[in-house]
């Protein structure tokens, strides 16, 4: 715990302001710190076969091309922090295509955070633990365009077109430009496409965070694992919160993946970023999940671990393991894949997946058969993906995407004056929200304002992993509409707890 450890690097003026209103925005953040592996394995889409494209994989070590609930539950260990969580989490890896045509995987920073949002859309419904055998896919690997307005209109202005499941699903993807020193932050799910390399080079000194929100509404009658792993679930009408559509009345934890890729390692190199499924646009980003929880245990965590700080430490249901323990957990690679080098550099993407920029849907090359023969394209300026240009300087702050929660990257990024963010946000928000204002770390701690430490969290910066203690002190915020006193949570200390790792 950070509270009793030596502080190797101090931090200052780091404050997190919590406007605690409805109290329904509890969540916890499963830290899956080390990949199980990078491999063409996908038991949901390509069961029993070599998958079409490569994935970065986290969770129970029994993961395989045929893994199901029983296999995962029988895992000896997991690369996620809570030993009770043997679930499987996987998404496409991000690659860089050099100007000579060769591909290399982009380094992953800090593994994956799998958030479990515990939201009921104000209905008071119980959130039901993922049942045995539950699996789902979010996103569409063949999608290559975006149909809605850019940027998203305020939620209150969403029309019927913006409330269709297809529209909610395309808004469930996020590409968050990270620049800890800039004092600027982007809300989660602010941008729904992968920015191009020149944008990333110019603006995202700390890489790009890929975000994926899973549907949280379940039609129990459709079962836990229908063909395609999608038709049994739907998004609530605000993507991450709101009410469930008719027929999908069971509320599940709102699963949300965050995976950071070190695009900054390629600054100054000519080429392009592309997802392992051959998608340079990001619209085809997706993710897969097979629950690997003992159901009563997960239900207990969902019912009782409702602390708004999101830390696993505040949930007594979990047995936590250390980063070295997580890092030691690797999948046993199937014989057919042992010699495949998904990381590269190689002349093609893993599986020889063609790059397809849309806007028409990509050709489905699933099936585990060899991808169509494709001459490794020597890098010629690829046809430009249809990506709207959004200024990074004008993030939409009017409504945070997931009120009541935050990621530490948001905290590190936020350099906006706390009072102004409270004012703008509360003016348009009806539910609880966390707002942050910090000086980019590492810097010196402000230890002068007292308060007690209420939780810890981790973040990565400059290739190092830091643990932060969150303090709570009382302040009064005058600029916000109700004028009420608010608790202020303060990132009080932090310490170096390890080095980040690439793949
Ligand atoms: C946009 O994507 C959708 C879904 O993949 C597809 O049906 C549609 O044809 C695409 N639009 C264009 C203009 O290609």
XYZ file of C-alpha atoms and ligand atoms in Angstrom:
517
model
C 0.000 0.000 0.000
C 1.218 3.440 -0.786
C 0.230 4.781 2.578
C 3.032 3.141 4.496
C 5.671 2.996 1.819
C 8.447 5.306 1.002
C 7.523 8.027 -1.388
C 10.129 8.009 -4.119
C 8.560 10.701 -6.142
C 6.252 13.254 -4.751
C 3.229 14.794 -6.274
C 1.602 18.116 -5.864
C -1.655 19.874 -6.178
C -3.312 16.732 -7.294
C -6.907 16.906 -6.425
C -9.890 14.899 -7.362
C -13.229 16.423 -6.658
C -16.110 14.165 -6.055
C -19.619 15.421 -6.438
C -21.493 12.691 -4.686
C -25.133 12.871 -5.643
C -27.070 9.738 -6.344
C -24.525 7.173 -5.212
C -25.411 4.798 -8.033
C -22.132 5.191 -9.837
C -20.133 2.607 -8.003
C -17.580 0.621 -9.921
C -14.397 -1.307 -9.587
C -11.502 -1.541 -11.894
C -10.005 -4.984 -12.506
C -6.322 -4.488 -13.129
C -5.169 -7.143 -15.596
C -1.616 -6.029 -15.470
C 0.157 -8.400 -17.821
C -0.940 -10.010 -21.051
C -1.342 -13.785 -21.027
C -0.049 -13.519 -24.548
C -0.372 -12.108 -28.022
C -1.816 -14.759 -30.305
C -4.317 -15.613 -33.024
C -6.737 -17.223 -30.589
C -10.449 -16.420 -30.362
C -12.684 -19.155 -28.919
C -15.831 -17.097 -29.529
C -15.349 -16.269 -33.204
C -12.952 -18.969 -34.385
C -13.680 -21.841 -32.034
C -11.131 -24.615 -32.283
C -9.218 -22.910 -35.065
C -6.435 -20.472 -35.607
C -8.149 -17.102 -35.390
C -8.157 -14.679 -38.297
C -6.251 -11.976 -36.447
C -4.103 -11.547 -33.367
C -5.335 -10.496 -29.936
C -3.850 -9.277 -26.729
C -5.258 -11.630 -24.108
C -5.751 -11.316 -20.349
C -7.226 -13.412 -17.578
C -7.379 -17.113 -16.682
C -4.416 -19.175 -17.864
C -6.581 -21.962 -19.313
C -7.460 -19.708 -22.226
C -7.254 -21.558 -25.555
C -8.977 -21.804 -28.962
C -11.603 -24.003 -27.290
C -11.815 -22.300 -23.892
C -15.225 -22.062 -22.273
C -16.505 -21.367 -18.789
C -15.514 -24.736 -17.321
C -11.970 -24.408 -18.657
C -11.516 -20.873 -17.413
C -12.913 -21.620 -13.964
C -10.360 -24.452 -13.743
C -7.478 -22.055 -14.489
C -4.675 -22.300 -11.987
C -3.936 -18.613 -12.137
C -4.946 -15.360 -13.761
C -3.083 -12.362 -15.116
C -5.678 -10.117 -13.447
C -5.207 -8.817 -9.948
C -8.047 -10.596 -8.143
C -7.330 -14.306 -7.956
C -11.082 -14.967 -8.054
C -11.305 -13.546 -11.591
C -10.498 -16.288 -14.141
C -12.434 -14.513 -16.893
C -10.968 -14.117 -20.370
C -10.623 -10.617 -21.824
C -9.249 -10.068 -25.320
C -9.098 -7.406 -28.031
C -7.172 -6.878 -31.286
C -3.578 -5.733 -30.908
C -2.333 -2.470 -32.429
C 0.437 -2.655 -35.018
C 2.645 -0.200 -36.875
C 3.274 -0.604 -40.568
C 6.651 0.857 -41.441
C 7.254 2.607 -44.738
C 9.041 -0.527 -46.016
C 5.779 -2.438 -45.539
C 6.825 -4.432 -42.453
C 4.599 -4.663 -39.393
C 5.552 -4.461 -35.753
C 3.265 -4.633 -32.728
C 2.978 -1.416 -30.728
C 4.069 -1.765 -27.083
C 1.281 -2.229 -24.567
C 1.465 -0.108 -21.447
C 0.208 -1.558 -18.196
C -1.911 -4.382 -19.550
C -5.678 -3.846 -19.494
C -8.069 -2.277 -17.055
C -11.440 -4.030 -17.126
C -13.936 -1.791 -15.370
C -17.068 -3.235 -13.816
C -19.539 -0.335 -13.664
C -22.412 -0.988 -11.313
C -25.139 1.163 -12.783
C -28.863 0.700 -12.868
C -29.918 3.718 -14.922
C -31.815 5.014 -11.920
C -34.180 2.032 -11.975
C -33.150 0.579 -8.637
C -32.738 -2.814 -10.326
C -30.298 -5.300 -8.894
C -27.215 -5.808 -11.022
C -26.861 -9.470 -11.768
C -23.476 -11.221 -11.798
C -22.458 -12.735 -15.124
C -23.913 -16.253 -14.959
C -21.942 -19.436 -15.621
C -21.168 -19.738 -19.316
C -21.860 -16.099 -20.097
C -19.928 -14.719 -23.043
C -20.254 -11.703 -25.303
C -18.622 -9.687 -28.055
C -18.719 -5.892 -28.333
C -17.926 -4.081 -31.562
C -17.839 -5.291 -35.169
C -14.537 -6.315 -36.725
C -15.787 -5.543 -40.237
C -17.066 -2.046 -39.543
C -15.141 0.719 -41.323
C -17.308 3.835 -41.079
C -19.194 5.988 -38.613
C -22.758 7.018 -39.251
C -23.486 9.560 -36.520
C -22.617 13.235 -36.156
C -19.133 14.180 -34.941
C -18.572 14.927 -32.154
C -21.439 13.293 -30.277
C -24.264 15.716 -29.561
C -25.109 16.096 -25.864
C -26.961 13.006 -24.653
C -30.101 15.016 -24.005
C -30.240 15.854 -27.733
C -29.916 12.305 -29.015
C -32.498 11.621 -31.675
C -34.099 8.280 -32.489
C -31.284 7.723 -35.001
C -28.686 8.188 -32.300
C -30.495 5.833 -29.950
C -30.534 2.775 -32.201
C -28.419 -0.127 -31.007
C -26.148 0.330 -34.052
C -25.574 3.956 -33.144
C -25.053 3.241 -29.446
C -22.573 0.512 -30.403
C -20.465 2.814 -32.570
C -20.380 5.312 -29.711
C -19.162 2.555 -27.369
C -15.629 2.749 -28.831
C -13.109 5.326 -27.689
C -9.625 6.429 -28.725
C -8.276 8.640 -25.991
C -5.205 10.723 -26.836
C -2.885 10.705 -23.817
C -0.647 13.627 -23.051
C 0.028 13.842 -19.332
C 2.132 16.986 -19.499
C -0.254 18.992 -21.629
C -2.749 19.739 -18.907
C -5.470 18.628 -21.293
C -7.638 15.612 -21.007
C -10.194 13.954 -23.176
C -13.285 12.361 -21.679
C -13.670 8.651 -22.236
C -15.496 7.699 -25.431
C -14.962 11.214 -26.748
C -13.501 10.176 -30.094
C -14.730 7.085 -31.903
C -11.925 6.540 -34.409
C -8.201 5.936 -34.406
C -6.479 9.256 -35.082
C -3.917 9.144 -37.861
C -0.197 9.067 -37.230
C 0.456 12.768 -37.703
C -2.213 13.581 -35.116
C -0.829 11.006 -32.696
C 2.733 12.250 -33.195
C 1.728 15.864 -32.658
C -0.643 15.451 -29.717
C -0.436 12.148 -27.906
C 2.962 12.046 -26.206
C 1.831 9.251 -23.887
C 0.129 7.100 -26.489
C -3.441 6.176 -27.194
C -5.945 4.513 -24.870
C -8.362 2.200 -26.640
C -11.721 2.024 -24.882
C -14.570 -0.390 -25.340
C -17.889 -0.423 -23.552
C -19.843 -3.685 -23.528
C -23.635 -3.875 -23.536
C -25.010 -4.141 -19.979
C -28.595 -5.225 -20.725
C -29.323 -8.936 -21.097
C -32.218 -10.889 -22.521
C -32.106 -13.924 -20.253
C -34.399 -15.880 -22.566
C -31.720 -15.725 -25.266
C -29.307 -17.626 -23.054
C -25.735 -17.027 -21.995
C -23.999 -17.833 -25.255
C -26.110 -17.521 -28.393
C -24.480 -17.994 -31.782
C -22.468 -14.882 -32.531
C -22.316 -13.973 -28.819
C -24.132 -10.680 -29.428
C -27.881 -11.095 -29.829
C -28.519 -11.688 -26.111
C -27.234 -8.273 -25.036
C -28.007 -4.616 -25.767
C -26.774 -1.194 -24.747
C -28.732 0.978 -22.340
C -29.799 4.235 -23.974
C -26.807 6.256 -22.748
C -24.283 3.558 -23.797
C -22.785 3.198 -20.300
C -25.832 4.170 -18.313
C -29.508 4.820 -18.930
C -32.381 2.417 -19.349
C -32.352 -0.970 -21.009
C -34.388 -1.581 -24.166
C -37.474 -3.744 -24.053
C -36.702 -7.431 -23.964
C -33.275 -6.878 -22.402
C -34.381 -6.255 -18.872
C -31.627 -7.936 -16.851
C -28.943 -5.512 -15.770
C -25.362 -6.774 -15.905
C -22.187 -5.102 -14.710
C -21.135 -2.565 -17.366
C -17.880 -3.988 -18.636
C -15.419 -1.448 -20.039
C -11.940 -2.263 -21.401
C -9.077 0.221 -21.418
C -5.827 -0.714 -23.136
C -2.973 1.739 -23.685
C -0.664 1.447 -26.687
C 2.696 3.216 -26.908
C 2.242 4.957 -30.250
C 4.811 7.509 -29.055
C 7.559 4.941 -29.684
C 7.068 5.538 -33.412
C 7.282 9.315 -33.479
C 9.330 10.397 -36.468
C 8.963 7.049 -38.234
C 7.112 6.938 -41.493
C 4.138 4.600 -41.658
C 0.683 3.981 -40.252
C -1.022 2.367 -37.284
C -3.432 -0.450 -37.949
C -5.383 -2.834 -35.735
C -4.578 -6.512 -36.119
C -7.852 -7.028 -38.004
C -6.518 -4.832 -40.820
C -8.418 -1.753 -39.648
C -6.579 1.582 -39.811
C -9.782 3.531 -38.974
C -10.625 2.136 -35.526
C -14.290 1.736 -36.397
C -13.764 -2.030 -36.415
C -12.321 -2.149 -32.899
C -13.964 -4.833 -30.786
C -13.466 -7.041 -27.782
C -14.491 -10.383 -26.398
C -15.332 -11.644 -22.948
C -15.988 -15.009 -21.366
C -16.924 -14.776 -17.714
C -14.722 -16.908 -15.477
C -16.198 -16.095 -12.082
C -17.662 -18.251 -9.403
C -21.119 -16.687 -9.675
C -21.919 -16.191 -5.950
C -18.496 -14.595 -5.476
C -19.041 -12.121 -8.298
C -22.571 -11.402 -7.070
C -21.179 -10.624 -3.631
C -18.627 -8.225 -5.138
C -21.326 -6.561 -7.258
C -23.657 -6.182 -4.266
C -21.154 -5.091 -1.664
C -18.178 -3.492 -3.393
C -19.878 -0.225 -4.175
C -17.169 2.135 -3.042
C -16.982 5.064 -5.444
C -13.185 4.994 -5.531
C -13.113 1.930 -7.788
C -10.111 0.341 -6.120
C -9.902 -3.397 -5.678
C -8.448 -2.805 -2.221
C -11.803 -1.538 -1.027
C -13.459 -4.862 -1.898
C -12.869 -7.554 0.730
C -14.267 -10.203 -1.624
C -11.062 -10.175 -3.660
C -7.751 -11.854 -2.954
C -5.242 -9.547 -4.570
C -1.986 -10.594 -6.135
C 1.147 -8.668 -6.946
C 2.364 -7.468 -10.313
C 5.179 -10.052 -10.474
C 2.597 -12.761 -9.760
C 0.380 -11.486 -12.567
C 3.347 -11.131 -14.931
C 4.311 -14.777 -14.384
C 0.975 -16.026 -15.759
C 1.190 -16.939 -19.454
C -0.966 -19.044 -21.714
C 0.313 -22.321 -23.060
C 0.540 -21.673 -26.755
C -1.156 -24.241 -29.019
C 1.394 -26.186 -31.115
C 0.167 -24.612 -34.352
C 0.882 -21.154 -33.036
C 4.144 -21.759 -31.201
C 6.269 -20.463 -34.055
C 4.081 -17.576 -35.064
C 5.592 -14.195 -34.344
C 2.653 -11.854 -33.903
C 4.900 -9.108 -32.569
C 6.992 -8.860 -35.721
C 8.658 -7.275 -37.426
C 7.125 -9.381 -40.168
C 6.157 -8.664 -43.759
C 2.413 -9.015 -43.042
C 0.011 -8.598 -40.178
C -0.347 -11.864 -38.225
C -2.448 -14.191 -40.382
C -1.735 -12.124 -43.483
C -4.805 -9.983 -42.781
C -5.315 -7.388 -45.529
C -5.595 -3.723 -44.620
C -9.066 -2.477 -45.504
C -9.925 1.172 -44.913
C -13.599 1.263 -45.832
C -15.983 3.006 -45.794
C -17.607 -0.193 -47.056
C -17.452 -3.104 -44.585
C -14.266 -5.149 -44.566
C -14.392 -8.543 -46.218
C -15.099 -11.169 -43.638
C -12.011 -13.322 -43.493
C -12.927 -15.261 -40.408
C -12.980 -18.988 -40.313
C -9.476 -19.821 -39.255
C -8.527 -20.751 -42.792
C -5.525 -19.082 -44.307
C -6.373 -15.512 -45.134
C -6.563 -14.842 -48.851
C -3.119 -14.566 -50.319
C -2.136 -10.980 -50.266
C 0.997 -9.474 -51.636
C 2.529 -7.693 -48.658
C 1.681 -4.183 -49.623
C 4.750 -2.051 -49.846
C 3.794 1.071 -48.029
C 2.226 3.463 -50.437
C 0.160 6.171 -48.854
C -2.874 4.091 -47.959
C -6.266 5.252 -49.046
C -7.179 7.677 -46.343
C -9.688 6.273 -43.896
C -12.840 8.278 -43.581
C -12.131 9.888 -40.239
C -13.640 13.183 -39.291
C -11.198 15.722 -37.959
C -11.813 16.786 -34.415
C -9.677 19.347 -32.741
C -7.951 17.898 -29.689
C -8.195 21.301 -28.065
C -11.956 21.232 -27.752
C -12.980 18.162 -25.834
C -16.631 18.119 -24.955
C -16.758 18.555 -21.216
C -20.457 19.219 -20.969
C -21.276 15.712 -19.846
C -18.675 13.274 -18.662
C -19.046 9.917 -20.342
C -19.058 7.974 -17.176
C -20.090 10.112 -14.279
C -18.981 8.960 -10.902
C -15.910 7.275 -12.186
C -12.547 8.185 -13.466
C -9.456 6.585 -14.747
C -6.118 7.560 -13.424
C -5.099 8.715 -16.871
C -7.915 11.208 -16.718
C -6.615 12.362 -13.383
C -3.138 12.707 -14.741
C -4.356 14.552 -17.773
C -6.670 16.963 -16.157
C -5.113 20.336 -15.845
C -8.349 22.228 -16.110
C -9.248 24.402 -13.155
C -11.338 22.274 -10.865
C -13.931 24.905 -10.149
C -14.675 25.564 -13.792
C -15.075 21.889 -14.486
C -17.486 21.518 -11.639
C -19.486 24.444 -12.883
C -19.740 23.282 -16.484
C -20.389 19.714 -15.583
C -22.967 20.160 -12.898
C -24.892 22.562 -15.025
C -25.701 19.789 -17.449
C -25.362 16.659 -15.425
C -28.046 15.071 -13.373
C -25.993 12.401 -11.735
C -22.854 12.124 -9.717
C -19.578 12.901 -11.336
C -15.953 12.900 -10.452
C -13.898 15.815 -11.623
C -10.219 16.054 -11.421
C -7.605 18.714 -11.540
C -4.015 17.819 -11.120
C -0.549 18.901 -11.893
C 0.936 16.239 -14.128
C 2.908 13.729 -12.122
C 5.543 13.104 -11.072
C 5.722 16.233 -9.003
C 5.694 17.179 -5.332
C 2.974 16.222 -2.854
C 0.926 18.805 -1.082
C 0.894 17.271 2.348
C -0.278 20.371 4.103
C -4.014 20.054 3.897
C -4.618 17.115 6.192
C -7.335 14.624 5.443
C -7.298 10.861 5.565
C -6.248 8.358 2.949
C -9.266 6.539 1.584
C -7.894 4.482 -1.262
C -5.122 3.837 -3.710
C -4.828 3.371 -7.408
C -2.097 2.952 -10.000
C -1.123 4.637 -13.198
C 1.742 4.531 -15.644
C 3.864 7.440 -16.700
C 7.183 7.658 -18.491
C 7.612 3.913 -18.527
C 7.156 3.575 -14.779
C 4.248 2.374 -12.709
C 3.161 4.574 -9.816
C 0.876 3.920 -6.946
C -1.179 6.827 -5.724
C -2.898 7.284 -2.397
C -6.158 9.233 -2.517
C -6.890 11.563 0.390
C -10.183 13.069 1.302
C -10.425 16.595 2.678
C -13.286 19.017 2.990
C -13.575 22.056 0.765
C -16.317 24.386 -0.299
C -16.742 25.057 -3.962
C -18.381 28.360 -4.617
C -18.505 28.288 -8.410
C -20.831 25.358 -8.621
C -24.518 25.896 -8.897
C -25.813 24.463 -5.631
C -23.048 26.089 -3.611
C -22.853 23.020 -1.436
C -19.736 21.834 0.252
C -18.070 18.960 -1.495
C -15.629 16.410 -0.433
C -12.347 16.753 -2.139
C -10.214 13.757 -2.796
C -6.603 14.401 -2.966
C -3.919 12.344 -4.598
C -1.684 12.598 -1.622
C 1.358 10.539 -2.269
C 2.657 8.280 -4.864
C 5.478 5.898 -5.252
C 7.238 3.966 -7.941
C 6.085 0.368 -7.839
C 7.577 -1.074 -10.963
C 8.468 -0.645 -14.574
C 5.944 -0.823 -17.298
C 6.430 -3.422 -19.938
C 5.967 -3.813 -23.604
C 4.852 -7.054 -25.128
C -20.985 1.795 -43.474
O -20.896 0.625 -42.661
C -22.076 -0.155 -42.626
C -21.865 -1.249 -41.606
O -20.664 -1.941 -41.819
C -22.400 -0.643 -44.034
O -23.600 -1.390 -44.020
C -22.518 0.517 -44.991
O -22.662 0.031 -46.285
C -21.267 1.390 -44.918
N -21.436 2.581 -45.726
C -20.720 2.820 -46.823
C -20.960 4.142 -47.461
O -19.925 2.054 -47.282
